[in-house]
C-alpha cells in the first residue's frame, strides 16, 4: 500500500500543469467541513460525559444492588445487605432468612459493594473494612453432611477498636448463653447491658451472668453461634431486638471470632452442634442422691457440741414425720463448727499434723446421711491464714506482686461478710495442699456428699485489677471444677462453664420466695437452660426459695413449688412442711416424694444413657419434638423428660386451670389424671388443675 500511494503521488506531480485543478473551491470546502465537525464532536463529547456522570451517580445511589452474595455453600449463603449494614445468612433460593448479623463495628454509613480480596478461593471471603479491621469468612466442614458452618473472624488493625456484631431476633427465638437472676426462655425476653461474658457472683452483681454459662447460642431457624472459648467477649441483650457480641477495646487488639452453623431445624442443630460442646468423654455423677430428698439444716449454733445435738434432733423430727431417709445439707458455717476450725473457711493446715486438731467423738452424727459445704475462701482473722503468712506461703492465695520486694501480697476480698483471701488455684502446691485437707475433712466427718461454693466471680476483675493471663475470664471456675471432680462423683458445685462432661451436680441459683421469674416462674426456664447446655444433674433451689433466708408461710406457693421440683432430679427443702403449712400439706409432701422416687428417678436414669452416648438433654423443650412449630418456641411453663413425659405445672398465683400444648404431630399423649388420649399438635384450653394436682402426660404407644 505504501508503494501504490507513492506512484500515484508522483503521477499527479508529473501531470500537474496538464490538468489544472480548482484550488480555492476544494481546499476551502475541506476547511469549512473540519470546523463544523469539530464543534459537533465537542458537543457530543460533553453530552456523553454528562450522561456518563449521571449514570455513575445513579448506579452508586439508586441502581446499585441492595444486596450481594459474598459466599455460597451447598444449601445456604451469606449476603451483604448494603443499606441495613448486615450480613444475612439465607437459603440459596432466598426463601428463608436464617440469621441476620448487624455489623455494628463502625460508624453508620452506607458501605458500597463489598469486594472479595480472596476471590481465587471460592470458600473464603476477605475484606479490609475502612482500614479499621480485617474480616475473614470461610466455609468450614460441619459435624454432618446436613450442616454447613461459616467461620467469621474480625481482626482490628489498630488499638482501642471495639468489634461488635448483633444477631437479630426478628422471626428467630434464641436460647443458650448464661443463666441470670430472673431466668427467661427464650433469650428474646431478656434485657442486659453490655458486660463481660463471665460468671458473676449474683449476690455482688445481681444484674450479671449467673452460675451456668457457655459461649453457645441456638436459634429457632436451625442456626447455632459458637464463640471461640479463649476469646474474651462482652454480651448485651436488648429484648425482642437483638443480642450483641462485643470484643474488649484494648491495646491488645483482641479479635472477635465465632462460628455460625446451619442445620435442617433447631433440634437437629442442637443435636449436631450444641450436644457436642465438650469433646471429652462424659461421666455420670453419683445418682444415689436422686432418690434422697435434701433437707437443709436451719438451726444456728455457736459450738460443735450444739451443732451435733441439733443435727440429731432434726433427723429425729424428719423420721417422726415419715419423710423417709433424706440427706441433711449443712452450710459452710456448720461444716466448720463440726471440723473444730474455729469458724475458719478452710480446715487447719500444718505440715506437722496429719489430722484435724481437737479430734471429737462424732458418734452422734455418724449414722446420719449429710452433705458438707466448703469454699476456697478463708478469713484473714483465721489461724490458717496467719500461719500461711508465717510459713511464707503468701502465694497460696490470690496475690498481687509487690513493687518493692519479691513477696506477693494476698488480695483482700469479702466472703459472707468477712474480709477474706481466696485460694490460688494456679499454684500446684496450693492445690495439693487444699485437696488433701478437703479429702481428710470429708472422710473424718463421714459425709455422703460435699458442696463446693464460691467458685464464681473473678476476684481481680471485681476490683478493676487486670488478672494474670492464667486467670482471665472464667478460668478460675474451670480449674476449680476440675479440682472438685478429682474428689469423686459425689461432689456438688455452685458454678460451672465448659465442664458439662465432669461427674458433678450443679447447685442452682437461690430464688426469691414469690411467683415472679426471679422466683417460682423462673424454675422451668432455668431447668431448660441448664439441660440445654449439658448440665442435666442439678439441684434446684429449695421449695419456696432461699434468697430471703427465712421460712415460707404461703401455702399455695409451697404446694405449686413442690409440684414442679417433684419432676426434677433432686427434691430440696429449706422450710420444713410442718413449719409452713397444715398437716394435709405434710401428707401431700410425702406423696410427692414417693412419686419422685417411683416415677421420676427411673426416667432420669433411663435418659441419662442418651446424654452419655449422644449428649442429648434429659429435660427438653417442647420444640424438641416439634422443631418446625413456632408455637413451641416460646412456651416456658412446660417441659419434657426425654421424649416420653410432659409436665405442665401451674406457675401463676390463684390459677386452677391452664392451657396445655402437646407437641409432636403424629404422637399420642395420655393424661395420667384422666387416662384421656390426645393427638400431638393439640392445644388443650382451660385444662382444670386443682391445688393438689399437676398435669402429667405420657406418650401413648
XYZ file of C-alpha atoms in Angstrom:
701
model
C 0.000 0.000 0.000
C 2.841 2.321 0.781
C 4.253 1.775 -2.820
C 0.882 2.415 -4.531
C 0.422 5.650 -2.669
C 3.960 6.877 -3.817
C 3.460 6.088 -7.562
C 0.127 7.839 -7.647
C 1.521 10.881 -5.907
C 4.410 11.107 -8.477
C 1.910 10.729 -11.348
C -0.067 13.691 -10.053
C 3.072 15.795 -9.832
C 4.033 14.994 -13.438
C 0.597 15.907 -14.775
C 0.163 18.900 -12.557
C 0.369 21.515 -15.382
C -1.578 19.485 -17.909
C -4.919 19.407 -15.969
C -5.248 22.395 -13.646
C -7.343 21.673 -10.545
C -9.534 24.342 -8.966
C -7.516 25.410 -5.999
C -9.792 27.613 -3.925
C -13.065 25.712 -4.056
C -11.859 22.229 -2.985
C -9.437 23.389 -0.279
C -11.858 25.934 1.177
C -14.668 23.350 1.419
C -12.474 20.920 3.385
C -11.566 23.550 5.948
C -15.200 24.534 6.476
C -16.168 20.852 6.968
C -13.477 20.344 9.620
C -14.640 23.319 11.691
C -18.251 22.128 11.633
C -17.420 18.604 12.669
C -15.081 19.791 15.394
C -17.919 21.680 17.044
C -20.314 18.801 16.682
C -17.832 16.315 18.113
C -17.100 18.640 21.042
C -20.787 18.986 21.825
C -21.250 15.254 21.532
C -18.306 14.631 23.905
C -19.758 16.981 26.514
C -23.125 15.268 26.225
C -21.594 11.791 26.566
C -19.544 12.899 29.592
C -22.660 14.397 31.186
C -24.695 11.221 30.570
C -21.884 9.023 31.928
C -21.585 11.155 35.071
C -25.332 10.955 35.671
C -25.184 7.195 35.064
C -22.376 6.646 37.556
C -24.153 8.740 40.170
C -27.395 6.851 39.510
C -25.594 3.471 39.774
C -23.933 4.433 43.046
C -27.002 5.948 44.664
C -30.041 4.301 43.097
C -29.340 1.349 40.883
C -26.585 -0.446 42.832
C -27.910 -3.798 44.143
C -29.010 -3.542 47.748
C -27.598 -6.982 48.443
C -24.774 -9.071 47.068
C -23.839 -12.701 47.603
C -20.370 -12.841 49.109
C -20.083 -16.564 49.901
C -22.158 -19.583 48.920
C -22.305 -23.066 50.394
C -24.251 -26.021 49.071
C -27.577 -25.090 50.687
C -27.034 -21.596 52.129
C -25.020 -18.484 51.605
C -24.020 -15.125 53.051
C -25.420 -11.923 51.599
C -24.180 -8.396 52.256
C -27.141 -6.058 52.846
C -25.781 -2.640 51.939
C -28.492 -0.472 53.450
C -29.044 -2.392 56.686
C -25.283 -2.852 57.153
C -25.827 -6.570 57.751
C -24.529 -9.984 56.869
C -27.556 -12.143 56.117
C -27.441 -15.920 56.060
C -30.110 -17.248 53.713
C -31.013 -20.388 51.842
C -29.684 -20.262 48.284
C -33.245 -19.937 46.983
C -33.641 -16.852 49.235
C -36.876 -18.342 50.545
C -35.757 -18.289 54.170
C -33.596 -15.938 56.222
C -31.725 -17.968 58.805
C -29.961 -15.198 60.708
C -29.202 -11.510 60.207
C -25.967 -10.177 61.705
C -25.770 -6.417 62.011
C -22.185 -5.223 61.702
C -22.002 -2.624 64.447
C -18.235 -2.203 64.374
C -18.030 1.107 62.570
C -19.892 4.398 62.038
C -23.332 4.139 60.488
C -22.674 4.739 56.827
C -23.660 3.137 53.537
C -20.893 0.756 52.664
C -20.559 0.228 48.889
C -20.356 -3.151 47.207
C -18.062 -5.418 49.181
C -15.274 -6.846 47.045
C -13.772 -10.231 47.928
C -9.998 -9.955 48.286
C -9.796 -13.777 48.387
C -11.636 -14.195 45.072
C -9.350 -17.008 43.949
C -10.676 -19.210 46.773
C -14.400 -19.888 46.428
C -14.709 -20.997 50.076
C -13.307 -17.798 51.609
C -14.230 -14.149 51.747
C -11.744 -11.458 52.804
C -12.207 -7.736 53.165
C -10.444 -4.830 54.845
C -13.111 -2.674 56.424
C -12.343 1.033 56.051
C -8.717 0.399 57.128
C -10.042 -0.395 60.634
C -10.445 -4.171 60.680
C -9.922 -7.254 58.562
C -12.891 -9.551 58.002
C -12.319 -13.186 57.064
C -15.182 -15.611 56.470
C -14.597 -19.193 55.468
C -16.774 -22.214 54.811
C -15.900 -24.958 57.286
C -16.882 -28.635 57.320
C -19.863 -29.230 59.609
C -20.295 -32.097 62.066
C -22.527 -33.824 59.498
C -23.279 -33.615 55.788
C -26.521 -31.740 56.502
C -24.811 -28.964 58.478
C -22.890 -26.027 56.973
C -20.621 -23.816 59.042
C -19.161 -20.357 58.485
C -16.146 -19.200 60.488
C -16.284 -15.422 60.999
C -13.148 -13.650 62.183
C -12.799 -9.904 62.770
C -9.263 -8.644 63.459
C -8.723 -4.995 64.493
C -5.962 -3.131 62.671
C -5.481 -0.503 65.371
C -5.614 -0.303 69.165
C -8.773 0.656 71.014
C -11.087 -0.620 68.284
C -14.269 -2.337 69.510
C -15.654 -5.079 67.307
C -19.390 -5.678 67.646
C -21.816 -7.984 65.850
C -25.520 -8.088 66.715
C -27.801 -11.043 65.967
C -31.355 -10.108 65.096
C -34.322 -11.568 66.983
C -36.730 -10.833 64.127
C -38.522 -14.134 63.456
C -35.859 -16.006 65.469
C -36.120 -17.260 69.068
C -32.724 -17.606 70.764
C -31.570 -19.892 73.586
C -28.334 -20.593 75.457
C -25.706 -18.196 76.756
C -25.796 -17.650 80.515
C -28.173 -18.039 83.404
C -29.413 -14.821 85.045
C -31.165 -13.855 88.250
C -34.658 -13.930 86.677
C -34.283 -16.639 84.013
C -36.300 -16.334 80.794
C -36.964 -18.716 77.909
C -36.259 -17.827 75.165
C -33.484 -15.236 75.395
C -35.663 -12.766 73.452
C -37.363 -11.682 76.689
C -34.118 -10.650 78.420
C -32.619 -7.177 78.845
C -28.993 -6.914 79.941
C -26.433 -4.181 79.487
C -23.131 -4.902 77.779
C -20.790 -6.554 80.275
C -18.029 -9.174 80.231
C -19.493 -12.559 79.403
C -18.260 -14.334 82.521
C -19.928 -15.883 85.564
C -20.540 -13.333 88.301
C -21.374 -13.640 91.950
C -25.053 -12.642 91.739
C -25.013 -11.580 95.383
C -22.491 -8.880 94.493
C -23.737 -8.286 90.950
C -27.477 -9.109 90.664
C -27.598 -7.953 87.029
C -24.626 -10.091 85.998
C -24.470 -13.522 84.414
C -25.107 -16.473 86.699
C -23.830 -19.888 87.601
C -24.070 -21.772 84.265
C -22.568 -20.198 81.162
C -21.466 -21.363 77.724
C -20.446 -19.359 74.657
C -23.154 -21.074 72.655
C -26.395 -19.685 71.227
C -29.136 -21.631 69.447
C -31.712 -20.100 67.095
C -35.139 -21.449 66.176
C -34.273 -21.297 62.449
C -31.738 -24.099 62.941
C -28.739 -21.796 63.416
C -26.054 -22.025 66.101
C -23.489 -19.412 67.128
C -20.432 -20.704 68.982
C -17.761 -18.291 70.195
C -14.137 -19.385 70.376
C -13.628 -20.435 74.031
C -10.466 -18.408 74.696
C -11.668 -15.193 73.045
C -12.923 -12.668 75.649
C -16.236 -11.042 74.772
C -18.939 -8.870 76.261
C -22.609 -9.666 75.769
C -25.639 -7.400 75.723
C -29.268 -8.324 75.094
C -31.992 -5.924 74.009
C -35.384 -7.537 74.433
C -37.019 -8.669 71.177
C -34.429 -6.815 69.061
C -31.012 -8.484 69.181
C -28.160 -9.792 71.264
C -24.661 -8.454 70.619
C -21.194 -9.958 70.895
C -18.501 -7.366 71.508
C -14.729 -7.566 71.819
C -12.999 -5.563 74.549
C -11.420 -2.293 73.457
C -7.777 -2.582 74.431
C -4.210 -2.222 73.254
C -4.100 -5.994 72.802
C -6.205 -5.741 69.606
C -8.437 -8.668 70.601
C -10.218 -10.353 67.668
C -13.891 -11.298 67.541
C -14.208 -14.908 66.405
C -17.241 -17.138 66.193
C -18.718 -19.974 64.165
C -22.199 -19.909 62.624
C -23.650 -23.296 61.631
C -26.864 -24.121 59.792
C -28.840 -27.347 60.175
C -32.225 -28.616 58.991
C -34.067 -27.390 62.099
C -33.482 -26.346 65.689
C -33.477 -29.893 67.115
C -31.005 -31.130 64.504
C -28.835 -28.052 65.109
C -28.543 -28.764 68.823
C -28.024 -32.483 68.330
C -25.154 -31.889 65.907
C -23.509 -28.804 67.443
C -24.771 -27.970 70.938
C -24.718 -31.528 72.250
C -21.028 -31.731 71.376
C -19.832 -28.597 73.207
C -17.401 -30.753 75.143
C -15.324 -33.167 73.108
C -14.302 -35.079 76.229
C -15.929 -38.264 77.453
C -18.969 -37.585 79.628
C -19.137 -39.131 83.099
C -22.132 -39.618 85.401
C -22.176 -38.241 88.957
C -23.319 -40.404 91.855
C -27.028 -40.759 91.107
C -27.884 -42.106 94.572
C -28.749 -38.546 95.523
C -31.675 -38.582 93.068
C -33.782 -40.589 95.479
C -32.754 -38.649 98.596
C -34.808 -35.574 99.477
C -32.398 -32.889 100.686
C -33.327 -31.054 103.870
C -31.286 -28.008 104.766
C -30.372 -27.767 108.438
C -31.701 -24.411 109.504
C -30.834 -24.032 113.202
C -27.834 -21.848 114.008
C -25.330 -22.970 116.624
C -22.228 -21.493 118.158
C -20.384 -24.691 119.048
C -19.744 -28.128 117.611
C -21.489 -29.827 120.542
C -24.687 -27.808 119.998
C -24.461 -28.470 116.268
C -24.258 -32.232 116.805
C -27.247 -32.231 119.147
C -29.215 -30.040 116.769
C -28.495 -32.341 113.850
C -29.610 -35.380 115.776
C -32.819 -33.629 116.855
C -33.529 -32.523 113.275
C -33.008 -36.062 111.978
C -35.389 -37.490 114.612
C -38.046 -34.963 113.627
C -37.770 -35.887 109.946
C -38.141 -39.525 110.951
C -41.118 -38.809 113.160
C -42.915 -37.068 110.272
C -42.262 -40.078 107.994
C -40.402 -38.107 105.343
C -38.109 -41.032 104.674
C -34.371 -41.200 104.677
C -33.032 -37.991 103.259
C -29.825 -36.031 103.073
C -29.262 -33.240 105.590
C -27.379 -30.349 103.977
C -25.008 -28.372 106.194
C -23.892 -24.883 105.228
C -20.273 -23.753 105.427
C -20.588 -22.334 108.939
C -21.975 -25.623 110.290
C -19.281 -27.587 108.470
C -16.566 -25.502 110.068
C -18.096 -25.943 113.501
C -18.051 -29.703 113.112
C -14.462 -29.605 111.927
C -13.490 -27.655 115.056
C -11.881 -24.998 112.913
C -12.973 -22.017 114.972
C -15.189 -20.548 112.238
C -12.456 -20.717 109.634
C -13.435 -21.082 106.000
C -10.896 -23.863 105.387
C -9.603 -26.742 107.523
C -6.469 -26.192 109.564
C -3.194 -26.697 107.755
C 0.042 -27.689 109.348
C 2.829 -29.767 107.964
C 3.241 -31.422 111.369
C -0.387 -32.501 111.586
C -1.874 -35.490 109.777
C -5.336 -34.922 111.167
C -7.505 -32.006 112.161
C -6.909 -30.687 115.645
C -9.221 -31.256 118.590
C -10.498 -34.600 117.353
C -14.024 -35.144 118.642
C -16.273 -38.126 119.014
C -18.736 -37.805 116.121
C -20.817 -40.836 117.046
C -23.978 -38.706 117.244
C -23.857 -37.789 113.571
C -22.090 -40.798 112.048
C -25.370 -42.701 111.367
C -26.835 -39.672 109.523
C -26.687 -39.010 105.807
C -25.498 -35.462 105.286
C -23.516 -33.203 102.990
C -20.926 -30.605 103.970
C -20.136 -27.267 102.327
C -16.660 -25.860 101.611
C -15.241 -22.899 99.703
C -11.834 -21.611 98.519
C -12.046 -18.628 100.911
C -10.595 -18.164 104.369
C -10.933 -15.271 106.774
C -7.897 -13.057 107.329
C -8.559 -13.471 111.064
C -8.218 -17.244 110.920
C -5.244 -19.106 112.292
C -4.963 -20.776 108.902
C -4.233 -17.526 107.088
C -1.892 -16.227 109.777
C 0.034 -19.498 109.719
C 0.403 -19.316 105.953
C 1.991 -15.862 106.291
C 4.391 -17.078 108.966
C 5.411 -20.023 106.799
C 5.983 -17.839 103.743
C 3.048 -19.278 101.823
C 1.520 -15.994 100.720
C 1.397 -17.343 97.171
C -1.132 -19.973 98.278
C -3.674 -17.136 97.974
C -4.547 -14.945 95.015
C -1.998 -12.157 95.306
C -0.501 -9.047 93.785
C 3.206 -8.899 93.200
C 4.835 -6.234 95.359
C 6.730 -3.455 93.567
C 9.242 -3.140 96.387
C 10.239 -6.751 97.097
C 9.723 -10.235 95.769
C 6.970 -11.169 98.236
C 3.392 -11.388 96.905
C 0.641 -9.538 98.750
C -2.595 -11.562 99.174
C -5.567 -9.885 97.501
C -8.242 -8.900 100.004
C -11.897 -9.601 99.232
C -15.160 -10.231 101.097
C -16.855 -13.582 101.587
C -20.075 -13.885 103.599
C -19.469 -10.596 105.376
C -15.852 -11.273 106.377
C -12.648 -9.916 104.896
C -11.036 -12.959 103.337
C -8.469 -14.276 100.888
C -9.030 -16.799 98.103
C -7.137 -19.943 97.185
C -4.643 -19.578 94.333
C -5.753 -22.434 92.073
C -2.873 -21.832 89.641
C -0.321 -22.845 92.282
C 0.302 -26.607 92.177
C 1.424 -26.781 95.803
C -1.613 -24.781 96.967
C -3.992 -27.052 95.046
C -2.463 -30.218 96.513
C -2.495 -28.730 99.997
C -6.149 -27.723 99.676
C -7.370 -31.007 98.196
C -5.518 -33.110 100.806
C -7.299 -31.275 103.581
C -10.697 -31.385 101.848
C -10.394 -35.134 101.435
C -9.298 -35.569 105.055
C -12.175 -33.491 106.364
C -14.700 -35.344 104.214
C -13.503 -38.718 105.459
C -13.353 -37.681 109.080
C -16.874 -36.300 109.181
C -18.284 -39.242 107.231
C -20.319 -37.064 104.857
C -22.001 -38.606 101.793
C -21.629 -35.511 99.577
C -19.605 -32.302 99.585
C -20.722 -28.988 98.114
C -18.157 -26.502 96.833
C -19.360 -22.934 96.625
C -17.550 -19.678 95.940
C -16.120 -20.639 92.536
C -17.984 -17.844 90.737
C -16.603 -14.371 90.140
C -13.188 -13.033 89.157
C -11.537 -11.550 92.258
C -9.188 -9.380 90.178
C -11.792 -8.041 87.754
C -14.217 -7.234 90.606
C -11.593 -4.813 91.934
C -10.733 -3.388 88.491
C -7.343 -5.143 88.502
C -6.063 -6.830 85.371
C -5.948 -10.554 86.197
C -2.946 -12.673 85.276
C -3.336 -14.425 81.944
C -3.955 -17.825 83.520
C -6.925 -16.407 85.490
C -8.600 -14.282 82.832
C -12.343 -14.609 82.387
C -13.791 -17.803 83.868
C -10.562 -19.785 84.080
C -10.723 -19.904 87.898
C -14.096 -21.669 87.711
C -12.815 -24.195 85.183
C -9.793 -25.108 87.310
C -11.876 -25.299 90.483
C -14.419 -27.616 88.817
C -11.614 -29.966 87.768
C -10.323 -29.950 91.350
C -13.782 -30.775 92.718
C -14.178 -33.643 90.261
C -10.940 -35.252 91.476
C -12.621 -35.984 94.814
C -15.014 -38.388 93.093
C -18.535 -38.318 91.702
C -20.280 -37.260 94.931
C -19.492 -33.571 94.632
C -21.758 -30.582 94.108
C -20.571 -27.227 92.793
C -22.205 -23.810 92.596
C -20.895 -22.582 89.221
C -19.602 -24.188 86.019
C -18.543 -23.446 82.464
C -17.043 -25.771 79.851
C -17.431 -28.602 82.395
C -20.581 -30.488 81.375
C -18.547 -33.683 80.901
C -17.490 -33.787 84.568
C -19.338 -36.002 87.117
C -20.701 -33.070 89.112
C -24.081 -31.968 90.436
C -24.790 -28.249 89.994
C -26.455 -26.254 92.764
C -28.955 -23.892 91.149
C -29.035 -20.180 91.924
C -31.096 -19.146 95.007
C -34.577 -17.830 94.158
C -36.978 -15.351 95.685
C -39.996 -16.628 97.600
C -42.571 -15.304 95.137
C -44.334 -16.015 91.820
C -42.036 -13.926 89.599
C -39.344 -15.055 87.142
C -36.880 -14.468 89.979
C -38.939 -16.964 91.967
C -41.207 -19.886 91.089
C -41.874 -18.840 87.489
C -38.152 -18.916 86.704
C -37.677 -22.587 87.673
C -38.697 -24.168 84.348
C -36.738 -21.651 82.200
C -33.695 -22.443 84.387
C -34.237 -26.197 84.016
C -34.415 -25.892 80.217
C -31.346 -23.613 80.141
C -29.184 -25.870 82.335
C -30.164 -29.028 80.475
C -29.702 -27.451 77.020
C -26.109 -26.576 77.926
C -25.438 -30.141 79.073
C -25.881 -29.716 82.854
C -28.662 -32.234 83.469
C -27.691 -33.135 87.028
C -28.651 -30.107 89.055
C -30.155 -29.454 92.453
C -32.998 -26.912 92.270
C -33.260 -24.261 94.922
C -35.226 -25.482 97.925
C -39.022 -25.478 97.830
C -40.195 -21.938 98.447
C -36.836 -20.296 97.605
C -33.889 -19.472 99.855
C -32.834 -15.988 98.794
C -34.773 -14.332 101.618
C -33.157 -16.708 104.139
C -36.418 -17.136 106.044
C -39.182 -19.720 106.258
C -42.006 -19.742 103.713
C -45.521 -19.449 105.103
C -47.595 -19.134 101.898
C -49.333 -22.485 101.441
C -50.241 -22.181 97.741
C -46.723 -21.126 96.750
C -45.257 -24.030 98.731
C -47.520 -26.590 97.037
C -47.034 -25.323 93.475
C -43.266 -25.188 94.044
C -43.325 -28.715 95.455
C -45.163 -29.960 92.365
C -42.503 -28.586 89.997
C -39.454 -29.968 91.826
C -41.100 -33.400 92.117
C -40.287 -33.897 88.431
C -36.695 -32.626 88.632
C -33.510 -34.537 89.587
C -33.493 -33.757 93.308
C -36.145 -32.532 95.755
C -34.728 -29.973 98.157
C -36.353 -28.402 101.223
C -35.435 -25.431 103.359
C -38.788 -24.736 105.020
C -39.953 -27.966 106.717
C -43.551 -28.730 105.700
C -44.634 -28.905 109.332
C -43.413 -25.314 109.776
C -45.005 -23.943 106.622
C -48.379 -25.496 106.421
C -51.150 -27.675 107.814
C -50.924 -31.426 108.294
C -52.617 -32.179 104.956
C -49.728 -30.412 103.157
C -47.299 -32.610 105.092
C -49.183 -35.669 103.814
C -49.114 -34.236 100.281
C -45.354 -33.733 100.563
C -44.905 -37.411 101.461
C -46.949 -38.423 98.408
C -44.898 -36.275 96.044
C -41.602 -37.550 97.461
C -42.826 -41.098 96.827
C -43.907 -40.179 93.287
C -40.498 -38.683 92.618
C -38.725 -41.820 93.778
C -41.019 -44.275 91.964
C -41.731 -42.437 88.701
C -39.195 -39.666 88.055
C -35.885 -41.178 89.189
C -36.167 -44.198 86.821
C -36.902 -41.816 83.934
C -33.833 -39.713 84.665
C -31.638 -42.803 84.915
C -33.051 -44.058 81.599
C -32.457 -40.838 79.642
C -29.072 -40.265 81.248
C -27.890 -43.023 78.898
C -28.849 -40.848 75.909
C -26.921 -37.991 77.458
C -23.868 -40.213 77.972
C -23.977 -41.539 74.403
C -25.115 -38.528 72.384
C -25.169 -35.522 74.705
C -28.937 -35.023 74.383
C -30.598 -33.090 77.228
C -32.694 -35.060 79.695
C -35.103 -32.165 80.317
C -36.235 -30.974 76.890
C -38.197 -28.039 75.499
C -41.354 -28.766 73.519
C -39.677 -27.829 70.226
C -37.512 -30.956 70.631
C -40.485 -32.932 69.247
C -41.889 -30.100 67.070
C -38.836 -28.289 65.627
C -40.849 -26.598 62.873
C -43.782 -25.494 65.037
C -43.395 -21.796 66.042
C -45.892 -22.285 68.888
C -43.336 -24.345 70.801
C -40.544 -21.754 70.575
C -41.898 -19.525 73.362
C -43.533 -21.986 75.787
C -41.714 -21.563 79.115
C -44.047 -23.343 81.560
C -43.942 -26.897 80.172
C -41.094 -29.345 79.649
C -40.375 -32.910 78.591
C -38.474 -35.648 80.400
C -36.826 -37.375 77.472
C -39.361 -37.963 74.708
C -41.860 -39.771 76.927
C -43.292 -37.500 79.612
C -44.665 -33.946 79.503
C -45.023 -31.845 82.668
C -47.280 -28.763 82.676
C -47.489 -27.349 86.236
C -49.284 -24.236 87.398
C -46.945 -21.238 87.674
C -49.466 -18.422 88.198
C -50.859 -17.486 91.604
C -54.517 -18.325 92.148
C -54.898 -20.302 88.920
C -56.800 -23.617 88.873
C -56.787 -24.053 85.097
C -54.343 -23.502 82.266
C -53.771 -24.056 78.539
C -51.562 -27.022 77.648
C -49.864 -27.594 74.304
C -48.988 -31.172 73.354
C -46.120 -31.300 70.816
C -45.191 -33.860 68.187
C -47.621 -34.177 65.319
C -48.344 -37.873 64.891
C -47.723 -38.618 68.582
C -50.393 -39.630 71.097
C -50.388 -38.297 74.665
C -52.281 -39.819 77.600
C -53.347 -37.702 80.543
C -52.226 -39.583 83.680
C -55.010 -37.939 85.698
C -57.937 -38.922 83.425
C -56.466 -41.589 81.061
C -57.788 -39.491 78.161
C -55.662 -39.629 74.983
C -54.859 -36.564 72.839
C -53.158 -36.073 69.493
C -49.780 -34.339 69.310
C -50.013 -30.792 67.986
C -53.136 -30.191 70.114
C -53.771 -27.158 72.333
C -55.940 -28.072 75.310
C -57.631 -24.928 76.544
C -58.649 -24.296 80.158
C -57.425 -27.633 81.480
C -58.651 -27.898 85.073
C -55.905 -28.234 87.710
C -56.835 -28.310 91.396
C -54.345 -27.215 94.056
C -53.262 -30.788 94.744
C -52.778 -31.789 91.078
C -50.115 -31.325 88.435
C -50.826 -32.164 84.766
C -48.631 -35.035 83.542
C -48.918 -36.615 80.096
C -47.126 -39.750 78.929
C -46.571 -40.734 75.324
C -49.048 -43.430 74.351
C -47.977 -46.305 72.130
